[in-house]
Coordinates of C-alpha atoms in Angstrom, one line a residue:
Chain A
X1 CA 93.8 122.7 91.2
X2 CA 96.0 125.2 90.2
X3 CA 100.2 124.5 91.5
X4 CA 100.8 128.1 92.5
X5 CA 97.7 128.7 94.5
X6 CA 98.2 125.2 96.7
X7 CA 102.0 125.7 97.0
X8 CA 100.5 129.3 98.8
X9 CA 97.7 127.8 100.8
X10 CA 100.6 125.5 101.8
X11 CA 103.1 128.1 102.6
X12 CA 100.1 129.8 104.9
X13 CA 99.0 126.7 106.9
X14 CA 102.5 125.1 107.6
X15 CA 104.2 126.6 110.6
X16 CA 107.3 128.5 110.2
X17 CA 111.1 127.0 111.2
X18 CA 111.1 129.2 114.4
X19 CA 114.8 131.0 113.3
X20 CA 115.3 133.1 116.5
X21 CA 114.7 130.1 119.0
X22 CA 116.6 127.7 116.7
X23 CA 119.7 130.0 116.3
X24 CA 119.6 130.3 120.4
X25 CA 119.4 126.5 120.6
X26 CA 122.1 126.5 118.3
X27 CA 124.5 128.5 120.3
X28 CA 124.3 127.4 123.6
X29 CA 124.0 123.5 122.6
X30 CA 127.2 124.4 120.4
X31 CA 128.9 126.4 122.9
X32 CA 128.3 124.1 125.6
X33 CA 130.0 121.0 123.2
X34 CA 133.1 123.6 122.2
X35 CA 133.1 124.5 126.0
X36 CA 133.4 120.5 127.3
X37 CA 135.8 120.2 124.3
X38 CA 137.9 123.2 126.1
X39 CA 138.1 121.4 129.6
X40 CA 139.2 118.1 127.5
X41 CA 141.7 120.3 125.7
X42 CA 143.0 122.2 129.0
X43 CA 143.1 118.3 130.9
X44 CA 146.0 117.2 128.0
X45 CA 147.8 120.1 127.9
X46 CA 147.9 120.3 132.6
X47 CA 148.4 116.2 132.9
X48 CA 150.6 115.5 129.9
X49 CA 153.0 116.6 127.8
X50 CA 150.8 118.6 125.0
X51 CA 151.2 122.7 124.0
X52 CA 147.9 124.4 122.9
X53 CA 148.7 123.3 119.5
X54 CA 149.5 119.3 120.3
X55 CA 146.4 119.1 122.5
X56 CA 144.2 119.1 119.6
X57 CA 144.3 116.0 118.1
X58 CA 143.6 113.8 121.5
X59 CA 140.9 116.6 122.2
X60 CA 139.4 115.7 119.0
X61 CA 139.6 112.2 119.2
X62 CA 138.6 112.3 122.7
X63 CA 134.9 114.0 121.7
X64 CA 134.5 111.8 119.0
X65 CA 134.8 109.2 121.6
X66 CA 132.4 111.0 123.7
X67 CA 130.3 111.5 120.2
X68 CA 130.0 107.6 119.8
X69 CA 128.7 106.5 122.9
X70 CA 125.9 109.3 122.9
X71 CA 125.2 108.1 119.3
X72 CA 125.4 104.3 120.3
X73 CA 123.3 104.8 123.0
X74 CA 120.8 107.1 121.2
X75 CA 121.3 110.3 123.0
X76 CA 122.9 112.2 119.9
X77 CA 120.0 112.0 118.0
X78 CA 118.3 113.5 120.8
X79 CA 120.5 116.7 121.6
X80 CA 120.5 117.3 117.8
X81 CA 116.5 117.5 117.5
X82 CA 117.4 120.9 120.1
X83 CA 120.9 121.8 119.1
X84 CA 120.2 121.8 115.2
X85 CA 123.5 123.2 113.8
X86 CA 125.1 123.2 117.1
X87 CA 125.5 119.9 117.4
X88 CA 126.2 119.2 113.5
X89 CA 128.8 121.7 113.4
X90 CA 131.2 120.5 115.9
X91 CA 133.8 117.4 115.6
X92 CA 131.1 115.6 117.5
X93 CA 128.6 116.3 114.6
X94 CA 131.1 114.2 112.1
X95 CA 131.9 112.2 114.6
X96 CA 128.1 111.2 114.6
X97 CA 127.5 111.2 110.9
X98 CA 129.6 108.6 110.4
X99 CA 128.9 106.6 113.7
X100 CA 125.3 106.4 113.0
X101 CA 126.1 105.3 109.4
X102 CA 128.3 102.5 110.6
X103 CA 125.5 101.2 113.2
X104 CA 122.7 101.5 110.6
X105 CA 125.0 99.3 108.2
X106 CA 126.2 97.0 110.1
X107 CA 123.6 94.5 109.2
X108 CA 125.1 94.3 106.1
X109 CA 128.3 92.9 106.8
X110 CA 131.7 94.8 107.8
X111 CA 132.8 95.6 104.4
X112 CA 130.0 96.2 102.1
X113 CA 128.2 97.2 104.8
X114 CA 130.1 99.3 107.5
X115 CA 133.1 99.9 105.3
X116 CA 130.9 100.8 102.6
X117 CA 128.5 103.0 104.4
X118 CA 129.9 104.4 106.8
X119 CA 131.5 108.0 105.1
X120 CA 128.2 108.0 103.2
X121 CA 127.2 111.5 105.0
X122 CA 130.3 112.2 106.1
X123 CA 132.2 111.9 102.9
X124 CA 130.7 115.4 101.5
X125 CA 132.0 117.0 104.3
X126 CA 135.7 115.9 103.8
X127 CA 135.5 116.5 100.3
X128 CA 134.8 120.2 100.8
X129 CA 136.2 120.1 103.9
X130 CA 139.7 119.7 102.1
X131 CA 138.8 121.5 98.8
X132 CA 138.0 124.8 100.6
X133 CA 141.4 124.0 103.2
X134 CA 143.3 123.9 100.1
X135 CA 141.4 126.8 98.7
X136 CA 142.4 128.9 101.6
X137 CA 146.0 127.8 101.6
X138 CA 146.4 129.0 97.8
X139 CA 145.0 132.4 98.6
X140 CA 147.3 133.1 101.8
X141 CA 150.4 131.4 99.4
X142 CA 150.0 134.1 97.3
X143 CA 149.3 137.0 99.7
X144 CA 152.1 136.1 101.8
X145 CA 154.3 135.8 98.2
X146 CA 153.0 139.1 97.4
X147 CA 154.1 140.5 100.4
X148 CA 150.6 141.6 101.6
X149 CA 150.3 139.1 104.7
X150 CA 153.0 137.1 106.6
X151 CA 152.6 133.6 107.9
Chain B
X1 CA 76.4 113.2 84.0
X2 CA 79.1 111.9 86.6
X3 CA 82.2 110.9 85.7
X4 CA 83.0 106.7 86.6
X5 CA 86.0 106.4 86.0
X6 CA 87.8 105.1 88.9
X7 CA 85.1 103.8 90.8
X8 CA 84.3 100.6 92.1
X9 CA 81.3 99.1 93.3
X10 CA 80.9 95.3 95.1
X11 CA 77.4 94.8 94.6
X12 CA 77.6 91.5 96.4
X13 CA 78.1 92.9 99.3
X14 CA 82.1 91.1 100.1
X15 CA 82.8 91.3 103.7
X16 CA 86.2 91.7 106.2
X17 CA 85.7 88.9 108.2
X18 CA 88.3 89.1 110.5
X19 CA 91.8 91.8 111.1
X20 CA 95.2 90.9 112.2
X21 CA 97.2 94.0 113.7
X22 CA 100.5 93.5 115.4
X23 CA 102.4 96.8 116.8
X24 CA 105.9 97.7 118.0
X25 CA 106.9 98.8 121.2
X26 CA 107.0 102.0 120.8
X27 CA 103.5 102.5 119.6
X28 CA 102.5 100.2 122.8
X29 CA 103.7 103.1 125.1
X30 CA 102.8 105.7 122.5
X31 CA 99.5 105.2 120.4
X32 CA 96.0 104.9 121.4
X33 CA 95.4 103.0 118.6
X34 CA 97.7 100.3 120.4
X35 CA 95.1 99.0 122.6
X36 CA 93.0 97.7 120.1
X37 CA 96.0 95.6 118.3
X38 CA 96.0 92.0 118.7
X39 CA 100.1 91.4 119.3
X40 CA 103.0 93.7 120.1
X41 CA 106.4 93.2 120.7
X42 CA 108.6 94.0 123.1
X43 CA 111.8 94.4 121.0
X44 CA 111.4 96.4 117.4
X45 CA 113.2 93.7 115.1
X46 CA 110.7 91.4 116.9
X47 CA 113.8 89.3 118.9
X48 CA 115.6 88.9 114.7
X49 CA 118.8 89.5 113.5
X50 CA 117.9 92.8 111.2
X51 CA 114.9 95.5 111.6
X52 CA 114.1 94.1 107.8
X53 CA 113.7 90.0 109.1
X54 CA 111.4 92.1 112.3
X55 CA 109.5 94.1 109.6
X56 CA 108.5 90.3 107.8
X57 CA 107.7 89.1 110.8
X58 CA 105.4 91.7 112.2
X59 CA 103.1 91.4 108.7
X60 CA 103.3 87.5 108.6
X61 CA 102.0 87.4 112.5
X62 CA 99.3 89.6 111.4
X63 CA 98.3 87.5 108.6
X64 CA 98.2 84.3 110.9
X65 CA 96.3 86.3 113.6
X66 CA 93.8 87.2 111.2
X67 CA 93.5 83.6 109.9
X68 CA 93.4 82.7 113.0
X69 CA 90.7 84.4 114.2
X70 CA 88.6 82.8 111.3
X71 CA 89.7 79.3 112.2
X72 CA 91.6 79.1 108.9
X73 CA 95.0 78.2 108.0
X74 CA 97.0 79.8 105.4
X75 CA 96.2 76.6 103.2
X76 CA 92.4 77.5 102.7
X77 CA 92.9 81.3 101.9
X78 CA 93.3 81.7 98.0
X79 CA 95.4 84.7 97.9
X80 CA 97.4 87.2 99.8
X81 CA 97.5 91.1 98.5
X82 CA 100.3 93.4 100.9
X83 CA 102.7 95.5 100.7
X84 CA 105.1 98.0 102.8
X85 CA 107.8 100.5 101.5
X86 CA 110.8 98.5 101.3
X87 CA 112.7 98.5 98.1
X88 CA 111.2 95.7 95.8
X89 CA 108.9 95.1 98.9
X90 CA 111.3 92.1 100.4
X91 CA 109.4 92.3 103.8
X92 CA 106.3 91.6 102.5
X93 CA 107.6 89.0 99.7
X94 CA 109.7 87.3 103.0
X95 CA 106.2 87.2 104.6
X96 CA 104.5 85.9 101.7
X97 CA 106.7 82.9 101.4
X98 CA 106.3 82.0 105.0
X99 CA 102.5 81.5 104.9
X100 CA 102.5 79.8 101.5
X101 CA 99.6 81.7 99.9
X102 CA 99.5 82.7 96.1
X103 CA 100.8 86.1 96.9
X104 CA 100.4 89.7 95.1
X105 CA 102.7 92.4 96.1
X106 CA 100.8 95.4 95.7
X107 CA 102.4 98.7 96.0
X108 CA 100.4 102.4 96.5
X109 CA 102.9 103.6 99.1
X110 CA 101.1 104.3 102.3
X111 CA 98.0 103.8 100.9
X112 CA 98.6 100.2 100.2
X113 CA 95.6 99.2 103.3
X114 CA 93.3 100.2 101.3
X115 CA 94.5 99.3 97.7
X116 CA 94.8 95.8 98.9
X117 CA 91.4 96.0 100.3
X118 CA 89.9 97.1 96.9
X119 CA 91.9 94.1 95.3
X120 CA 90.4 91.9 97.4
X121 CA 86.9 92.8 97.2
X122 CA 87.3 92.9 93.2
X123 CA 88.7 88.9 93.5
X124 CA 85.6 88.0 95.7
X125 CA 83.0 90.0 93.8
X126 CA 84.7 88.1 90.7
X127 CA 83.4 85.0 92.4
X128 CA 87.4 83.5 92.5
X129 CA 87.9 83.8 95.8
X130 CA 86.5 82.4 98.3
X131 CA 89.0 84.1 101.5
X132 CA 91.6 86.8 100.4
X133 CA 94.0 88.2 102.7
X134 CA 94.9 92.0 101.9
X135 CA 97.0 94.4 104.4
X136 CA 100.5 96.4 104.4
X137 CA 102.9 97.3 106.7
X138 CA 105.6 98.8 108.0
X139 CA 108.5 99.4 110.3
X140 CA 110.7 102.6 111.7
X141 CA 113.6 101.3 111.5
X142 CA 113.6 99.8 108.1
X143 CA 111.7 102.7 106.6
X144 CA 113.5 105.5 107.7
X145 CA 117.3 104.1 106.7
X146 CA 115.9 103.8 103.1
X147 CA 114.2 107.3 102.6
X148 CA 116.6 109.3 105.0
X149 CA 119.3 109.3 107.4
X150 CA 120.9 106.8 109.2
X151 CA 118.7 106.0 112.8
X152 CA 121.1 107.5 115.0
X153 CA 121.9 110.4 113.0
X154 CA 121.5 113.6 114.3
X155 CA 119.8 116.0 112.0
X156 CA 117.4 118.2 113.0
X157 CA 113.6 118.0 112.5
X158 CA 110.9 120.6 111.5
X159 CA 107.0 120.5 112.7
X160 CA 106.4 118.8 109.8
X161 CA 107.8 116.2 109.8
X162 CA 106.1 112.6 110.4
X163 CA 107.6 109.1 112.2
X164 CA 106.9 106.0 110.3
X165 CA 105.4 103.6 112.5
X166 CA 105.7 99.7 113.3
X167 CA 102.8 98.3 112.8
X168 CA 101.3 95.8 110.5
X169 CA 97.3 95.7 109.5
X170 CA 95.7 92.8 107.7
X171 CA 92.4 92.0 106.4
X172 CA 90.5 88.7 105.5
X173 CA 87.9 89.6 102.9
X174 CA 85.4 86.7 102.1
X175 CA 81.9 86.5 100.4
X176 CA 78.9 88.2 102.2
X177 CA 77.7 86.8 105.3
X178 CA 75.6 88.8 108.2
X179 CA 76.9 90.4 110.7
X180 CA 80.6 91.5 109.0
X181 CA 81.2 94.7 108.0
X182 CA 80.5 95.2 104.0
X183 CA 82.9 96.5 101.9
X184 CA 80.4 98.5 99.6
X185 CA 82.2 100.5 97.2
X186 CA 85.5 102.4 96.1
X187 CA 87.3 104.5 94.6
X188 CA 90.7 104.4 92.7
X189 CA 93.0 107.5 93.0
X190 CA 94.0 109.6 90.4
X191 CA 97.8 110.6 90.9
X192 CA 98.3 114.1 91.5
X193 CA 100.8 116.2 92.3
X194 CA 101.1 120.3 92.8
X195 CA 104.9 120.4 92.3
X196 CA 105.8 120.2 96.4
X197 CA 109.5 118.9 96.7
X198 CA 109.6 118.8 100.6
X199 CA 110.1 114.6 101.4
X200 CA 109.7 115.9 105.6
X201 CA 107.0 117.6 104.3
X202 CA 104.5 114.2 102.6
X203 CA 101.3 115.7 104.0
X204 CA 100.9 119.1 102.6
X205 CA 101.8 116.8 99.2
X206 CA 99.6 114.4 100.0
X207 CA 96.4 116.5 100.7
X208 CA 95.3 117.4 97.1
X209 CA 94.7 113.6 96.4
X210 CA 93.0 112.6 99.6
X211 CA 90.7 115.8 98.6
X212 CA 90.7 114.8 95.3
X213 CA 89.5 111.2 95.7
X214 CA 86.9 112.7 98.3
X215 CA 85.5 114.6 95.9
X216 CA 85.5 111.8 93.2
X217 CA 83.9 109.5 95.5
X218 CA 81.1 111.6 97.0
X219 CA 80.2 112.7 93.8
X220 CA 80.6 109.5 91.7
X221 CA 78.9 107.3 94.2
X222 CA 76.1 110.1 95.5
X223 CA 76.7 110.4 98.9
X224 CA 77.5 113.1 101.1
X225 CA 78.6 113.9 104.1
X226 CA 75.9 113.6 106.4
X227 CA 76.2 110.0 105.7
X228 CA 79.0 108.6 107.0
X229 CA 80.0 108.5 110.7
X230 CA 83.6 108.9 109.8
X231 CA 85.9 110.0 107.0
X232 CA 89.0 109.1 108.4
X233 CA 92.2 109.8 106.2
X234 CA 95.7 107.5 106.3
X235 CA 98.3 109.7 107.3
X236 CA 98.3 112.9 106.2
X237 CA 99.3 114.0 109.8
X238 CA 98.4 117.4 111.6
X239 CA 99.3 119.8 108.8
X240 CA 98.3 117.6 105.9
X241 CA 94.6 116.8 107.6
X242 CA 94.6 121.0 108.2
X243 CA 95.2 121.3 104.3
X244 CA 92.7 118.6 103.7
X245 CA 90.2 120.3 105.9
X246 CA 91.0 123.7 104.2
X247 CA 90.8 122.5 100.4
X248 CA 87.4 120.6 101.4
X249 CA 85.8 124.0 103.1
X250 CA 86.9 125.7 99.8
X251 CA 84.8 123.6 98.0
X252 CA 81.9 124.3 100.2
X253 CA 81.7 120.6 102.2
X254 CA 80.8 120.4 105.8
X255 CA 83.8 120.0 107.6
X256 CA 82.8 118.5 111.2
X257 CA 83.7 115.9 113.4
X258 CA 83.2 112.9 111.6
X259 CA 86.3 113.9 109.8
X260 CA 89.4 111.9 111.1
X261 CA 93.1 111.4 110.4
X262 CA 95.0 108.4 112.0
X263 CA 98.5 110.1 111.4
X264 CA 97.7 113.1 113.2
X265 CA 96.3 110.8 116.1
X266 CA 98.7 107.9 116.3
X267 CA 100.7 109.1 118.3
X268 CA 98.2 111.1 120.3
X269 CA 99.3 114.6 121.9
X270 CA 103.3 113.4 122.2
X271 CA 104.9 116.4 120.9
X272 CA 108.2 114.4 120.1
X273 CA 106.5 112.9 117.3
X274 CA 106.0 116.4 115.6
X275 CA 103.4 116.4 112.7
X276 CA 102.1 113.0 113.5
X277 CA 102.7 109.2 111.9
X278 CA 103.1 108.0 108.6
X279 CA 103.7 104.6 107.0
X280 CA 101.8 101.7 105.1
X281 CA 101.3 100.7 108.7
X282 CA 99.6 103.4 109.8
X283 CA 96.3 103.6 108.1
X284 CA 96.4 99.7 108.2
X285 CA 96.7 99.7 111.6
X286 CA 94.2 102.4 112.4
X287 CA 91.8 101.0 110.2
X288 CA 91.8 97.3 110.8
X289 CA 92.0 97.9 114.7
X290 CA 90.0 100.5 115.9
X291 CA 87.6 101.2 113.4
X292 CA 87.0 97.5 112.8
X293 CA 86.1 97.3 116.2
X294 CA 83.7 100.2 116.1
X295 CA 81.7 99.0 112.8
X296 CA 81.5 95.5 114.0
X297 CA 80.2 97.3 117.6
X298 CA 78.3 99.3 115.6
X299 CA 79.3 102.4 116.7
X300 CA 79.9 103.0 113.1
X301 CA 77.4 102.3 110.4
X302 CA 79.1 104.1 107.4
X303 CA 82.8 104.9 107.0
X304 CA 85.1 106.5 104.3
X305 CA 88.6 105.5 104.5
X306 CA 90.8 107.2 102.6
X307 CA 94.5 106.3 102.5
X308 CA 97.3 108.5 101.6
X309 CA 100.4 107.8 99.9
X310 CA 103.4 109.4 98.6
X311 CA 104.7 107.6 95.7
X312 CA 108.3 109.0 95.7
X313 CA 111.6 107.6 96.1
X314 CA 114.7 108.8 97.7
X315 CA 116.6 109.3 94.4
X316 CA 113.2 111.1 92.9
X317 CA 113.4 113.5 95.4
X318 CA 117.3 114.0 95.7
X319 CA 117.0 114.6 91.6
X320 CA 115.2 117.2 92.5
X321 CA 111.5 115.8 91.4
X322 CA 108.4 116.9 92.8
X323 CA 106.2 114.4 94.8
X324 CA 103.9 112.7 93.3
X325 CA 101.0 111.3 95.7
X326 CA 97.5 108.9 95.6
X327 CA 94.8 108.4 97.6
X328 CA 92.6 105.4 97.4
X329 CA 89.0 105.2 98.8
X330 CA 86.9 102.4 100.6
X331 CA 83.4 102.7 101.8
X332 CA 82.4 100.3 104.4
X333 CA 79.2 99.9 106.0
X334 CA 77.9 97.8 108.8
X335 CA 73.9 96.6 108.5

């Protein structure tokens, strides 16, 4: 049988990824994580002592936490197979990538197993995560040295 | 003049004497195919310390079940053919060195249930076996950590995609005798593959072979359609069987109800589990459960069983490889 003709007869009988619905799912599973991560942020900065800036690293830790327990009870996995993107994108999506990792490994002991495991998906997106943060940096550096943009 | 290469015929008549199938708990709530297994289990690692220890324990239950059933310890059976998709098959080796039989790992992917099968039957038909115990396995948990994301991980799956069941099939294949199903003929798979790189995708790549070996078995041992009572397939799932369907209509067979695929029905009409089931288990399973039943019943006087398998591994297919996939056929007939 010839390769192209089955890879078309395949293309015809599978279904198609149903975009429009997806990209909906996407953006109000998405918004609603950004929009519980708002009421978390607006809770630090009314009941303690955080600014709008401050507030975002116990937000952040605080959805991760909220991230874990959905993951460790199997729930994550769950919202994702709807939310698609909009639950990957989101701290809670990291948060997740390298909860589950850590579960799934932690038959293998703590350090080979957990400690070795556990930024297996999640270690691509820190990599580029910083690369493109420092890429970013450089370009305003020099805009704002060339006068172009300030700080 | 027809081409023989491939094919396999036991013309004294070797027979499955007895099946072993044990489940998960998910397939107990999910699968109509569970109600015809002999054990299940109410936790998935089957009350062990890793889904791995579960997996050998699901495959070595079914081996004693099916023993069992024949009144036979693993002392008297000569030799024990199975596999599952763990790396260097340690479920199956864990299993094998439980029971204490001279063991073969044998390794087609999720075709394995019926590659073991054909083993067997060769060993008896040789006349140096007297009881051979053939099946494969496998388990969700185990499976899906090696060949793709972490269990809890949330990533998002398409309609093609397949869930690898818990479940362990096993066979005990002896001389003939009356009354047991026959193990008539075979055929071995060619390995083909039509450049598809898509690893949530294993049906559409697996349904060239399970046509291919169709084809190759009808024509090589002269049989047609009409004959059999049902051609089921392993588990090319909903869109594979489709593609199987599609390819065989092309090539002008009659594509009607006899035709049957126990991915697309493990799970019956749950839509959760997308395209269907896959694994060793699931043809294994299916095969040594229900259709057992139903050929010694004799509901079924002919069957073709052809299982599927995908033989590629997660660093084939994240180099970029295409999937390479086989289909093995076994006839069995009741009289």
């Amino acid at each position: 049988m010839d390769e192209k003709k089955y890879q078309q007869l395949e293309q015809q009988i599978t279904p198609k990824p149903k975009y429009l619905k997806n990209c909906i799912n996407a953006f109000v599973v998405g918004g609603l994580i950004c929009f519980i991560g708002q009421f978390v942020a607006l809770f630090y900065i009314s009941f303690f002592d955080f600014t709008e800036r401050t507030a975002s690293n116990p937000t952040v830790a605080t959805m991760i936490f909220i991230s874990m327990l959905l993951t460790g009870f199997g729930y994550y996995k769950k919202i994702a197979q709807v939310g698609g993107a909009g639950s990957a994108v989101p701290i809670t999506g990291f948060g997740n990538a390298m909860i589950s990792a850590a579960i799934e490994h932690r038959s293998e002991g703590y350090v080979l197993g957990v400690g070795g495991n556990m930024f297996k998906l999640a270690g691509s997106v820190i990599l580029y995560g910083v690369f493109s943060a420092f890429v970013v940096a450089l370009i305003k550096t020099v805009l704002v040295g060339l006068g172009v943009v300030s700080w | 003049m027809v081409n023989k290469r491939g094919l396999l015929t036991f013309a004294s008549n070797p027979v499955i004497a007895s099946t072993g199938v044990t489940v998960g708990p998910l397939e107990v709530k999910k699968s109509p195919f569970s109600k015809y297994a002999d054990k299940n289990y109410d936790d998935e690692r089957c009350g062990l310390k890793t889904n791995e220890q579960g997996h050998a324990k699901m495959m070595e239950d079914a081996c004693m079940i099916a023993l069992s059933k024949l009144d036979k310890t693993p002392t008297d059976a000569e030799f024990v053919l199975m596999g599952d998709l763990v790396n260097e098959m340690t479920p199956s080796n864990f299993a094998a060195s439980t029971i204490g039989v001279p063991y073969l790992g044998m390794f087609s992917a999720c075709a394995t249930s019926v590659s073991s099968l054909l083993m067997a039957a060769l060993l008896t038909e040789s006349g140096m076996a007297e009881l051979v115990v053939a099946g494969s396995s496998s388990q969700h948990n185990a499976i899906e950590r090696q060949f793709r994301y972490p269990l809890q991980y949330g990533s998002q799956k398409g309609a093609t995609a397949q869930w690898t069941v818990s479940a362990a099939g096993v066979a005990t294949i002896i001389p003939h005798i009356e009354g047991a199903p026959i193990i008539a003929c075979g055929t071995i798979g060619i390995v083909t593959d039509l450049g598809l790189t898509d690893p949530l995708n294993m049906g559409a790549a697996m349904a060239p072979a399970a046509a291919d070996t169709f084809k190759r078995h009808l024509e090589g041992h002269g049989s047609t359609v009409d004959d059999y009572d049902l051609i089921m397939t392993g588990d090319l799932g909903k869109i594979g069987f489709e593609l199987f369907k599609t390819l065989l209509d092309r090539w002008d067979y009659d594509v009607s109800s006899v035709f049957r695929d126990a991915g697309a029905e493990y799970y019956g009409k749950h839509p959760e589990f997308l395209a269907g089931a896959s694994g060793s288990g699931c043809s294994a399973s299916a095969y040594f459960s229900e259709v057992y039943d139903k050929l010694l019943s004799g509901t079924y006087k002919r069957v073709l069983l052809i299982a599927t398998g995908s033989l590629m591994s997660p660093l084939s297919y994240q180099q970029g490889d295409t999937i390479p996939c086989i289909a093995h056929a076994v006839e069995i007939q009741m009289k």
